[in-house]
mmCIF file of C-alpha atoms in Angstrom:
data_model
loop_
_atom_site.group_PDB
_atom_site.id
_atom_site.type_symbol
_atom_site.label_atom_id
_atom_site.label_comp_id
_atom_site.label_asym_id
_atom_site.label_seq_id
_atom_site.Cartn_x
_atom_site.Cartn_y
_atom_site.Cartn_z
ATOM 1 C CA LEU U 1 0.000 0.000 0.000
ATOM 2 C CA TYR U 2 1.234 3.462 -0.933
ATOM 3 C CA ILE U 3 -0.063 7.005 -0.564
ATOM 4 C CA GLY U 4 0.421 9.562 -3.323
ATOM 5 C CA LEU U 5 0.102 13.302 -2.670
ATOM 6 C CA MET U 6 0.088 16.056 -5.266
ATOM 7 C CA SER U 7 -0.278 19.824 -5.152
ATOM 8 C CA GLY U 8 0.170 21.138 -8.665
ATOM 9 C CA THR U 9 1.014 24.343 -10.481
ATOM 10 C CA SER U 10 -2.529 25.651 -10.009
ATOM 11 C CA VAL U 11 -1.876 25.711 -6.225
ATOM 12 C CA ASP U 12 -5.561 25.134 -5.529
ATOM 13 C CA GLY U 13 -5.304 22.151 -3.187
ATOM 14 C CA VAL U 14 -3.833 18.765 -2.381
ATOM 15 C CA ASP U 15 -5.082 15.556 -3.968
ATOM 16 C CA GLY U 16 -4.273 12.255 -2.296
ATOM 17 C CA VAL U 17 -4.862 8.571 -2.939
ATOM 18 C CA LEU U 18 -4.194 5.405 -1.005
ATOM 19 C CA ALA U 19 -3.545 2.590 -3.448
ATOM 20 C CA ARG U 20 -2.493 -1.023 -3.614
ATOM 21 C CA LEU U 21 0.366 -1.318 -6.076
ATOM 22 C CA ALA U 22 2.204 -4.345 -7.411
ATOM 23 C CA HIS U 23 4.584 -4.412 -10.354
ATOM 24 C CA GLY U 24 2.820 -5.542 -13.523
ATOM 25 C CA GLN U 25 -0.679 -5.249 -12.034
ATOM 26 C CA PRO U 26 -3.198 -2.400 -12.344
ATOM 27 C CA PRO U 27 -3.382 -0.116 -9.292
ATOM 28 C CA GLN U 28 -6.285 -0.466 -6.897
ATOM 29 C CA VAL U 29 -7.364 2.809 -5.287
ATOM 30 C CA LEU U 30 -8.672 2.181 -1.772
ATOM 31 C CA ALA U 31 -9.341 5.811 -0.778
ATOM 32 C CA SER U 32 -9.040 9.317 -2.157
ATOM 33 C CA ALA U 33 -9.144 12.768 -0.573
ATOM 34 C CA SER U 34 -8.789 16.386 -1.662
ATOM 35 C CA LEU U 35 -8.097 19.338 0.625
ATOM 36 C CA ASP U 36 -8.343 22.959 -0.471
ATOM 37 C CA MET U 37 -5.198 25.030 -0.242
ATOM 38 C CA PRO U 38 -5.635 27.610 2.560
ATOM 39 C CA ALA U 39 -5.816 31.080 1.042
ATOM 40 C CA ALA U 40 -2.829 32.463 2.956
ATOM 41 C CA LEU U 41 -0.625 29.478 2.058
ATOM 42 C CA ARG U 42 -1.686 29.679 -1.572
ATOM 43 C CA ALA U 43 -0.820 33.361 -1.710
ATOM 44 C CA GLU U 44 2.582 32.706 -0.156
ATOM 45 C CA LEU U 45 3.398 29.800 -2.480
ATOM 46 C CA LEU U 46 2.479 31.921 -5.492
ATOM 47 C CA ALA U 47 4.555 34.831 -4.170
ATOM 48 C CA LEU U 48 7.537 32.512 -3.706
ATOM 49 C CA ASN U 49 7.578 31.849 -7.441
ATOM 50 C CA GLN U 50 9.404 35.187 -7.603
ATOM 51 C CA SER U 51 12.349 36.521 -5.644
ATOM 52 C CA GLY U 52 11.432 38.587 -2.609
ATOM 53 C CA ALA U 53 12.442 39.734 0.841
ATOM 54 C CA ASP U 54 13.453 37.044 3.346
ATOM 55 C CA GLU U 55 12.439 34.358 0.877
ATOM 56 C CA LEU U 56 14.589 31.589 2.420
ATOM 57 C CA ALA U 57 12.797 31.804 5.768
ATOM 58 C CA ARG U 58 9.415 32.287 4.093
ATOM 59 C CA ALA U 59 10.013 29.251 1.868
ATOM 60 C CA ALA U 60 10.941 27.081 4.855
ATOM 61 C CA LEU U 61 7.820 28.119 6.760
ATOM 62 C CA ALA U 62 5.612 27.572 3.696
ATOM 63 C CA ALA U 63 7.158 24.118 3.206
ATOM 64 C CA ASN U 64 6.315 23.234 6.818
ATOM 65 C CA ALA U 65 2.733 24.415 6.354
ATOM 66 C CA LEU U 66 2.440 22.384 3.160
ATOM 67 C CA ALA U 67 3.793 19.282 4.925
ATOM 68 C CA ARG U 68 1.107 19.692 7.601
ATOM 69 C CA LEU U 69 -1.546 19.858 4.871
ATOM 70 C CA TYR U 70 -0.040 16.732 3.313
ATOM 71 C CA ALA U 71 -0.157 15.002 6.702
ATOM 72 C CA ASP U 72 -3.822 15.957 7.131
ATOM 73 C CA THR U 73 -4.567 14.497 3.696
ATOM 74 C CA ALA U 74 -2.747 11.265 4.553
ATOM 75 C CA ALA U 75 -4.662 11.017 7.848
ATOM 76 C CA ARG U 76 -7.963 11.364 5.992
ATOM 77 C CA LEU U 77 -6.951 8.574 3.626
ATOM 78 C CA LEU U 78 -6.147 6.282 6.557
ATOM 79 C CA ASP U 79 -9.410 7.160 8.314
ATOM 80 C CA ALA U 80 -11.415 6.496 5.158
ATOM 81 C CA SER U 81 -9.797 3.089 4.648
ATOM 82 C CA GLY U 82 -9.644 1.982 8.282
ATOM 83 C CA LEU U 83 -5.877 1.454 8.007
ATOM 84 C CA ALA U 84 -2.965 2.462 10.229
ATOM 85 C CA PRO U 85 0.362 4.108 9.313
ATOM 86 C CA ARG U 86 2.164 0.780 9.749
ATOM 87 C CA ASP U 87 0.069 -0.658 6.873
ATOM 88 C CA VAL U 88 1.522 1.812 4.343
ATOM 89 C CA ILE U 89 4.976 1.243 2.856
ATOM 90 C CA ALA U 90 5.576 4.854 1.814
ATOM 91 C CA ILE U 91 4.111 8.215 0.896
ATOM 92 C CA GLY U 92 5.112 9.758 -2.428
ATOM 93 C CA ALA U 93 4.977 13.549 -2.012
ATOM 94 C CA HIS U 94 5.974 15.791 -4.898
ATOM 95 C CA GLY U 95 6.079 19.146 -3.108
ATOM 96 C CA GLN U 96 5.252 22.516 -4.632
ATOM 97 C CA THR U 97 7.363 23.670 -7.562
ATOM 98 C CA VAL U 98 8.453 27.291 -7.164
ATOM 99 C CA ARG U 99 11.413 27.259 -9.576
ATOM 100 C CA HIS U 100 12.026 25.011 -12.547
ATOM 101 C CA ARG U 101 15.199 25.839 -14.427
ATOM 102 C CA PRO U 102 16.695 22.651 -15.849
ATOM 103 C CA ASP U 103 18.541 24.859 -18.359
ATOM 104 C CA SER U 104 20.506 26.150 -15.361
ATOM 105 C CA GLY U 105 20.753 22.728 -13.722
ATOM 106 C CA TYR U 106 18.221 23.054 -10.917
ATOM 107 C CA THR U 107 14.603 22.647 -9.924
ATOM 108 C CA VAL U 108 13.018 23.567 -6.578
ATOM 109 C CA GLN U 109 10.005 21.878 -4.992
ATOM 110 C CA LEU U 110 9.064 23.262 -1.586
ATOM 111 C CA ASN U 111 8.439 20.392 0.798
ATOM 112 C CA ALA U 112 9.323 19.273 4.315
ATOM 113 C CA PRO U 113 9.435 15.494 3.894
ATOM 114 C CA ALA U 114 11.150 14.930 7.261
ATOM 115 C CA LEU U 115 8.286 16.759 8.973
ATOM 116 C CA LEU U 116 5.752 14.787 6.935
ATOM 117 C CA ALA U 117 7.397 11.516 8.007
ATOM 118 C CA GLU U 118 7.328 12.708 11.630
ATOM 119 C CA LEU U 119 3.661 13.736 11.500
ATOM 120 C CA SER U 120 2.387 10.738 9.529
ATOM 121 C CA GLY U 121 4.547 7.945 10.963
ATOM 122 C CA ILE U 122 5.110 6.722 7.385
ATOM 123 C CA ASP U 123 8.263 6.644 5.265
ATOM 124 C CA VAL U 124 8.253 9.498 2.745
ATOM 125 C CA VAL U 125 9.743 9.491 -0.755
ATOM 126 C CA ALA U 126 10.218 13.016 -2.137
ATOM 127 C CA ASP U 127 12.458 15.115 -4.411
ATOM 128 C CA PHE U 128 11.613 13.189 -7.569
ATOM 129 C CA ARG U 129 13.004 15.668 -10.106
ATOM 130 C CA SER U 130 16.545 16.367 -8.928
ATOM 131 C CA ARG U 131 18.260 13.143 -9.972
ATOM 132 C CA ASP U 132 16.981 13.413 -13.528
ATOM 133 C CA VAL U 133 18.171 17.035 -13.727
ATOM 134 C CA ALA U 134 21.562 15.958 -12.345
ATOM 135 C CA ALA U 135 21.740 13.428 -15.186
ATOM 136 C CA GLY U 136 21.229 16.203 -17.740
ATOM 137 C CA GLY U 137 17.453 15.841 -18.045
ATOM 138 C CA GLN U 138 14.540 18.228 -17.749
ATOM 139 C CA GLY U 139 13.262 16.548 -14.579
ATOM 140 C CA ALA U 140 9.796 16.778 -16.125
ATOM 141 C CA PRO U 141 7.295 15.609 -16.964
ATOM 142 C CA LEU U 142 7.433 12.779 -14.426
ATOM 143 C CA VAL U 143 4.167 11.024 -15.238
ATOM 144 C CA PRO U 144 4.687 9.468 -18.739
ATOM 145 C CA PRO U 145 6.096 6.130 -17.449
ATOM 146 C CA PHE U 146 3.088 5.849 -15.122
ATOM 147 C CA HIS U 147 0.713 6.700 -17.977
ATOM 148 C CA ALA U 148 2.374 3.992 -20.062
ATOM 149 C CA ALA U 149 2.012 1.460 -17.264
ATOM 150 C CA ILE U 150 -1.730 1.935 -16.778
ATOM 151 C CA PHE U 151 -3.054 3.493 -20.002
ATOM 152 C CA GLY U 152 -1.076 1.625 -22.685
ATOM 153 C CA ALA U 153 -3.234 0.084 -25.421
ATOM 154 C CA PRO U 154 -2.962 -1.636 -28.828
ATOM 155 C CA GLN U 155 -3.761 1.670 -30.526
ATOM 156 C CA ALA U 156 -1.885 4.970 -30.440
ATOM 157 C CA ARG U 157 -3.251 7.375 -27.847
ATOM 158 C CA ALA U 158 -2.290 10.521 -25.968
ATOM 159 C CA VAL U 159 -2.772 11.196 -22.264
ATOM 160 C CA LEU U 160 -3.008 14.902 -21.559
ATOM 161 C CA ASN U 161 -2.624 16.392 -18.100
ATOM 162 C CA LEU U 162 -4.202 19.823 -17.693
ATOM 163 C CA GLY U 163 -2.927 21.365 -14.483
ATOM 164 C CA GLY U 164 -1.400 24.806 -14.324
ATOM 165 C CA ILE U 165 0.855 23.619 -17.139
ATOM 166 C CA ALA U 166 -0.193 21.106 -19.803
ATOM 167 C CA ASN U 167 1.866 18.006 -20.476
ATOM 168 C CA VAL U 168 1.206 15.184 -22.875
ATOM 169 C CA THR U 169 2.252 11.533 -22.968
ATOM 170 C CA LEU U 170 2.330 9.834 -26.367
ATOM 171 C CA LEU U 171 1.762 6.086 -26.321
ATOM 172 C CA ALA U 172 2.136 3.911 -29.426
ATOM 173 C CA PRO U 173 2.538 0.121 -29.592
ATOM 174 C CA GLY U 174 6.160 -0.893 -30.141
ATOM 175 C CA ALA U 175 7.452 2.682 -29.824
ATOM 176 C CA PRO U 176 9.276 4.411 -26.965
ATOM 177 C CA VAL U 177 7.131 6.350 -24.529
ATOM 178 C CA ARG U 178 7.366 10.059 -25.244
ATOM 179 C CA GLY U 179 6.129 13.028 -23.261
ATOM 180 C CA PHE U 180 6.705 16.744 -22.796
ATOM 181 C CA ASP U 181 5.108 19.972 -21.638
ATOM 182 C CA THR U 182 3.066 21.809 -24.256
ATOM 183 C CA GLY U 183 2.638 25.173 -22.495
ATOM 184 C CA PRO U 184 0.070 26.817 -20.220
ATOM 185 C CA ALA U 185 -3.104 24.978 -19.303
ATOM 186 C CA ASN U 186 -4.876 26.700 -16.405
ATOM 187 C CA VAL U 187 -2.150 28.978 -15.094
ATOM 188 C CA LEU U 188 -3.048 31.985 -17.262
ATOM 189 C CA LEU U 189 -6.787 31.245 -17.282
ATOM 190 C CA ASP U 190 -6.866 31.144 -13.481
ATOM 191 C CA GLY U 191 -4.675 34.217 -13.073
ATOM 192 C CA TRP U 192 -6.796 36.331 -15.415
ATOM 193 C CA CYS U 193 -10.011 35.153 -13.742
ATOM 194 C CA GLN U 194 -8.647 35.956 -10.280
ATOM 195 C CA ARG U 195 -7.634 39.426 -11.403
ATOM 196 C CA HIS U 196 -10.965 40.376 -12.990
ATOM 197 C CA LEU U 197 -13.605 38.303 -11.172
ATOM 198 C CA ASN U 198 -11.832 37.672 -7.861
ATOM 199 C CA GLN U 199 -12.624 33.992 -8.396
ATOM 200 C CA PRO U 200 -9.993 31.221 -8.158
ATOM 201 C CA PHE U 201 -10.930 29.808 -11.582
ATOM 202 C CA ASP U 202 -13.413 30.120 -14.425
ATOM 203 C CA ALA U 203 -15.965 27.469 -13.444
ATOM 204 C CA ASP U 204 -16.703 25.264 -16.479
ATOM 205 C CA GLY U 205 -15.317 27.999 -18.721
ATOM 206 C CA ARG U 206 -18.507 30.041 -18.453
ATOM 207 C CA TRP U 207 -16.741 33.408 -18.419
ATOM 208 C CA ALA U 208 -14.610 32.432 -21.417
ATOM 209 C CA ALA U 209 -17.818 31.383 -23.209
ATOM 210 C CA SER U 210 -19.157 34.924 -22.781
ATOM 211 C CA GLY U 211 -16.270 36.334 -24.821
ATOM 212 C CA LYS U 212 -14.886 35.811 -28.300
ATOM 213 C CA VAL U 213 -11.500 34.542 -29.430
ATOM 214 C CA LEU U 214 -9.289 37.381 -30.673
ATOM 215 C CA ALA U 215 -7.400 35.796 -33.566
ATOM 216 C CA PRO U 216 -4.670 38.479 -33.820
ATOM 217 C CA LEU U 217 -3.971 38.237 -30.077
ATOM 218 C CA LEU U 218 -3.890 34.445 -30.233
ATOM 219 C CA GLU U 219 -1.383 34.462 -33.084
ATOM 220 C CA ALA U 220 0.731 37.074 -31.297
ATOM 221 C CA LEU U 221 0.823 34.982 -28.120
ATOM 222 C CA ILE U 222 1.967 31.890 -30.019
ATOM 223 C CA ALA U 223 4.325 33.499 -32.529
ATOM 224 C CA GLY U 224 5.862 35.783 -29.913
ATOM 225 C CA GLU U 225 6.961 32.985 -27.585
ATOM 226 C CA PRO U 226 9.998 31.009 -28.835
ATOM 227 C CA TRP U 227 9.435 28.233 -26.267
ATOM 228 C CA PHE U 228 6.459 26.911 -28.234
ATOM 229 C CA ALA U 229 8.692 26.166 -31.244
ATOM 230 C CA LEU U 230 11.323 24.250 -29.240
ATOM 231 C CA PRO U 231 11.486 20.524 -29.946
ATOM 232 C CA PRO U 232 11.096 17.994 -27.104
ATOM 233 C CA PRO U 233 12.405 17.181 -24.586
ATOM 234 C CA LYS U 234 11.134 20.332 -22.942
ATOM 235 C CA SER U 235 9.381 21.467 -19.793
ATOM 236 C CA THR U 236 8.206 24.754 -18.359
ATOM 237 C CA GLY U 237 6.374 26.355 -15.447
ATOM 238 C CA ARG U 238 5.482 29.624 -13.780
ATOM 239 C CA ASP U 239 9.064 30.798 -14.333
ATOM 240 C CA LEU U 240 7.974 31.528 -17.915
ATOM 241 C CA PHE U 241 4.184 31.444 -18.136
ATOM 242 C CA ASN U 242 2.869 33.890 -15.561
ATOM 243 C CA MET U 243 0.794 37.063 -15.447
ATOM 244 C CA ARG U 244 3.836 39.202 -16.183
ATOM 245 C CA TRP U 245 4.300 37.202 -19.420
ATOM 246 C CA LEU U 246 0.678 37.910 -20.359
ATOM 247 C CA ASP U 247 0.756 41.587 -19.377
ATOM 248 C CA ASP U 248 3.874 42.195 -21.478
ATOM 249 C CA ARG U 249 2.206 40.722 -24.548
ATOM 250 C CA LEU U 250 -1.057 42.574 -24.023
ATOM 251 C CA ALA U 251 0.874 45.832 -23.679
ATOM 252 C CA ALA U 252 2.614 45.166 -26.997
ATOM 253 C CA CYS U 253 -0.669 44.742 -28.906
ATOM 254 C CA ASP U 254 -1.873 47.555 -31.119
ATOM 255 C CA GLY U 255 -5.317 49.054 -30.769
ATOM 256 C CA PRO U 256 -7.686 49.425 -27.823
ATOM 257 C CA ARG U 257 -7.378 47.253 -24.732
ATOM 258 C CA PRO U 258 -9.385 44.057 -25.342
ATOM 259 C CA ALA U 259 -12.355 43.205 -23.148
ATOM 260 C CA PRO U 260 -11.400 40.910 -20.250
ATOM 261 C CA GLU U 261 -13.836 38.193 -21.310
ATOM 262 C CA ASP U 262 -12.353 38.199 -24.823
ATOM 263 C CA VAL U 263 -8.878 37.746 -23.357
ATOM 264 C CA GLN U 264 -10.210 34.809 -21.315
ATOM 265 C CA ALA U 265 -11.714 33.205 -24.412
ATOM 266 C CA THR U 266 -8.412 33.705 -26.239
ATOM 267 C CA LEU U 267 -6.395 32.176 -23.392
ATOM 268 C CA GLN U 268 -8.652 29.151 -23.427
ATOM 269 C CA ARG U 269 -8.056 28.768 -27.169
ATOM 270 C CA LEU U 270 -4.306 29.259 -26.539
ATOM 271 C CA THR U 271 -4.261 26.210 -24.274
ATOM 272 C CA ALA U 272 -6.170 24.104 -26.798
ATOM 273 C CA ARG U 273 -4.216 25.307 -29.832
ATOM 274 C CA THR U 274 -0.787 24.760 -28.312
ATOM 275 C CA VAL U 275 -1.788 21.259 -27.175
ATOM 276 C CA ALA U 276 -3.105 20.454 -30.648
ATOM 277 C CA ASN U 277 -0.042 21.913 -32.367
ATOM 278 C CA ALA U 278 2.244 19.822 -30.160
ATOM 279 C CA ILE U 279 0.369 16.551 -30.690
ATOM 280 C CA ASP U 280 0.028 17.087 -34.436
ATOM 281 C CA ALA U 281 3.746 17.825 -34.761
ATOM 282 C CA ALA U 282 4.928 14.903 -32.630
ATOM 283 C CA ALA U 283 2.316 12.196 -33.207
ATOM 284 C CA ALA U 284 -0.145 12.926 -35.968
ATOM 285 C CA GLY U 285 -1.285 9.277 -35.889
ATOM 286 C CA VAL U 286 -2.794 9.574 -32.411
ATOM 287 C CA THR U 287 -6.519 8.893 -32.609
ATOM 288 C CA GLU U 288 -7.543 9.045 -28.936
ATOM 289 C CA ILE U 289 -6.911 11.756 -26.348
ATOM 290 C CA TYR U 290 -7.623 11.176 -22.664
ATOM 291 C CA VAL U 291 -7.461 14.083 -20.251
ATOM 292 C CA CYS U 292 -6.648 14.232 -16.544
ATOM 293 C CA GLY U 293 -6.061 17.040 -14.070
ATOM 294 C CA GLY U 294 -8.303 19.933 -13.105
ATOM 295 C CA GLY U 295 -8.794 21.032 -16.708
ATOM 296 C CA ALA U 296 -10.728 17.837 -17.421
ATOM 297 C CA ARG U 297 -13.603 19.314 -15.364
ATOM 298 C CA ASN U 298 -13.790 22.411 -17.586
ATOM 299 C CA GLY U 299 -16.396 21.481 -20.191
ATOM 300 C CA ALA U 300 -15.665 24.526 -22.353
ATOM 301 C CA LEU U 301 -11.944 23.748 -22.440
ATOM 302 C CA MET U 302 -12.638 20.110 -23.317
ATOM 303 C CA ARG U 303 -14.801 21.271 -26.239
ATOM 304 C CA GLU U 304 -12.034 23.646 -27.372
ATOM 305 C CA LEU U 305 -9.585 20.748 -27.326
ATOM 306 C CA ALA U 306 -11.889 18.571 -29.419
ATOM 307 C CA TYR U 307 -12.305 21.444 -31.886
ATOM 308 C CA CYS U 308 -8.578 22.138 -32.208
ATOM 309 C CA LEU U 309 -7.516 18.484 -32.239
ATOM 310 C CA GLN U 310 -10.328 17.305 -34.528
ATOM 311 C CA ARG U 311 -10.350 14.068 -32.524
ATOM 312 C CA PRO U 312 -12.460 12.673 -29.677
ATOM 313 C CA VAL U 313 -11.382 13.951 -26.254
ATOM 314 C CA HIS U 314 -12.413 12.131 -23.070
ATOM 315 C CA PRO U 315 -11.517 12.331 -19.372
ATOM 316 C CA THR U 316 -9.441 9.414 -18.080
ATOM 317 C CA ASP U 317 -12.545 8.331 -16.167
ATOM 318 C CA ALA U 318 -13.406 6.505 -19.402
ATOM 319 C CA LEU U 319 -10.328 4.318 -18.804
ATOM 320 C CA GLY U 320 -11.272 3.591 -15.202
ATOM 321 C CA VAL U 321 -9.141 6.219 -13.423
ATOM 322 C CA PRO U 322 -10.899 9.453 -12.349
ATOM 323 C CA ALA U 323 -9.185 12.478 -13.854
ATOM 324 C CA GLN U 324 -8.657 14.108 -10.450
ATOM 325 C CA GLN U 325 -6.842 11.040 -9.077
ATOM 326 C CA VAL U 326 -4.318 10.450 -11.847
ATOM 327 C CA GLU U 327 -1.459 12.666 -10.669
ATOM 328 C CA ALA U 328 -1.703 11.666 -7.009
ATOM 329 C CA LEU U 329 -1.776 8.027 -8.099
ATOM 330 C CA ALA U 330 1.302 8.703 -10.237
ATOM 331 C CA PHE U 331 3.259 9.778 -7.150
ATOM 332 C CA ALA U 332 2.179 6.678 -5.251
ATOM 333 C CA TRP U 333 3.478 4.716 -8.273
ATOM 334 C CA LEU U 334 6.737 6.700 -8.292
ATOM 335 C CA ALA U 335 7.208 5.972 -4.576
ATOM 336 C CA HIS U 336 6.614 2.290 -5.308
ATOM 337 C CA SER U 337 9.177 2.425 -8.125
ATOM 338 C CA PHE U 338 11.688 3.988 -5.726
ATOM 339 C CA THR U 339 11.208 1.375 -3.007
ATOM 340 C CA GLU U 340 11.563 -1.355 -5.649
ATOM 341 C CA ARG U 341 14.679 0.452 -6.966
ATOM 342 C CA ARG U 342 13.218 0.614 -10.473
ATOM 343 C CA PRO U 343 14.318 3.537 -12.658
ATOM 344 C CA ALA U 344 11.330 5.756 -13.391
ATOM 345 C CA GLY U 345 13.100 8.484 -15.350
ATOM 346 C CA LEU U 346 12.837 8.010 -19.114
ATOM 347 C CA PRO U 347 15.591 9.572 -21.269
ATOM 348 C CA ASP U 348 13.240 9.684 -24.283
ATOM 349 C CA VAL U 349 10.986 11.958 -22.200
ATOM 350 C CA THR U 350 13.372 14.128 -20.190
ATOM 351 C CA GLY U 351 16.609 13.977 -22.198
ATOM 352 C CA ALA U 352 18.622 12.547 -19.289
ATOM 353 C CA ARG U 353 21.765 10.548 -20.097
ATOM 354 C CA ALA U 354 20.213 7.279 -18.882
ATOM 355 C CA PRO U 355 17.290 5.996 -16.814
ATOM 356 C CA ARG U 356 17.585 6.947 -13.155
ATOM 357 C CA ILE U 357 15.915 5.924 -9.904
ATOM 358 C CA LEU U 358 13.938 8.996 -8.851
ATOM 359 C CA GLY U 359 13.377 10.204 -5.298
ATOM 360 C CA ALA U 360 14.963 10.418 -1.856
ATOM 361 C CA LEU U 361 13.845 8.526 1.258
ATOM 362 C CA TYR U 362 12.909 10.061 4.624
ATOM 363 C CA PRO U 363 12.284 7.158 7.033
ATOM 364 C CA ALA U 364 9.507 7.501 9.612
#
């Protein structure tokens, strides 16, 4: 039994699963839980994506607060399943990414795994990205080998994760597993919605649906960002795609300031278009797209994806794994891979020199 915990780029909460895992067998989820990110902690984690005063102390305190939220999530999973800490082999806890600069040889995930081990009474596996980066890789995305293990099929398919950032896994029979980030998913949509509606996200894309896509702005956003044209392996995060990125590009546009709802509609199309462009360029033969992450619950975004991809788009629920559980389950699987000493880093995905065992152990 393993617990997987994930708080993603959207910084909206923690998802957790308790699962039975055995090599070569499908995972069995015994319990799941989601806790909202407290507003003050969310604000601090977002602020720590940029340099600021006393950031080392602030980062340490935020990491401790996050570990306590992780521990609360783990406790809920144990309560829901009637199990005790001694029944669980390990917790896989990703932490909160606040810097991701593999081009400079580092990546930073705020976490306090020693505190989590102390609070939960369970061994903790954390720091999954660093070894891959040390081996010359991007350290991301981490989930393609897990997607291959549970979603592989006789036909070519793509598994798309829509968190703050979008990443895609390309699965084809007899071919190496491939995967990479495609660009922003919810990070800009959420930021723009928070600024103008004071809401954490655009529920079901209703605000975007009230606006219209501004084709010149869309083309400027895509053409004006060199990252989109980079070949895989590649990864990104809030270091690049943030509200400052958007504000700079809006300021450079000619003509009157666009209506906020039109910008939201355009950002939604940006997510769908950049995903479609990436899949078409890397795997035009893909016929099925399955979506996980928070974006899978946005009906308007799912329709945009189907329009841009010109293919059926379904949540991973259709494959038996609820979209909201996939990433947490992936970190339970990564913890299992670590304890079994199985390499979970894929050079074809991250560009590392060779497969590496990912993670570091904090015994209870």
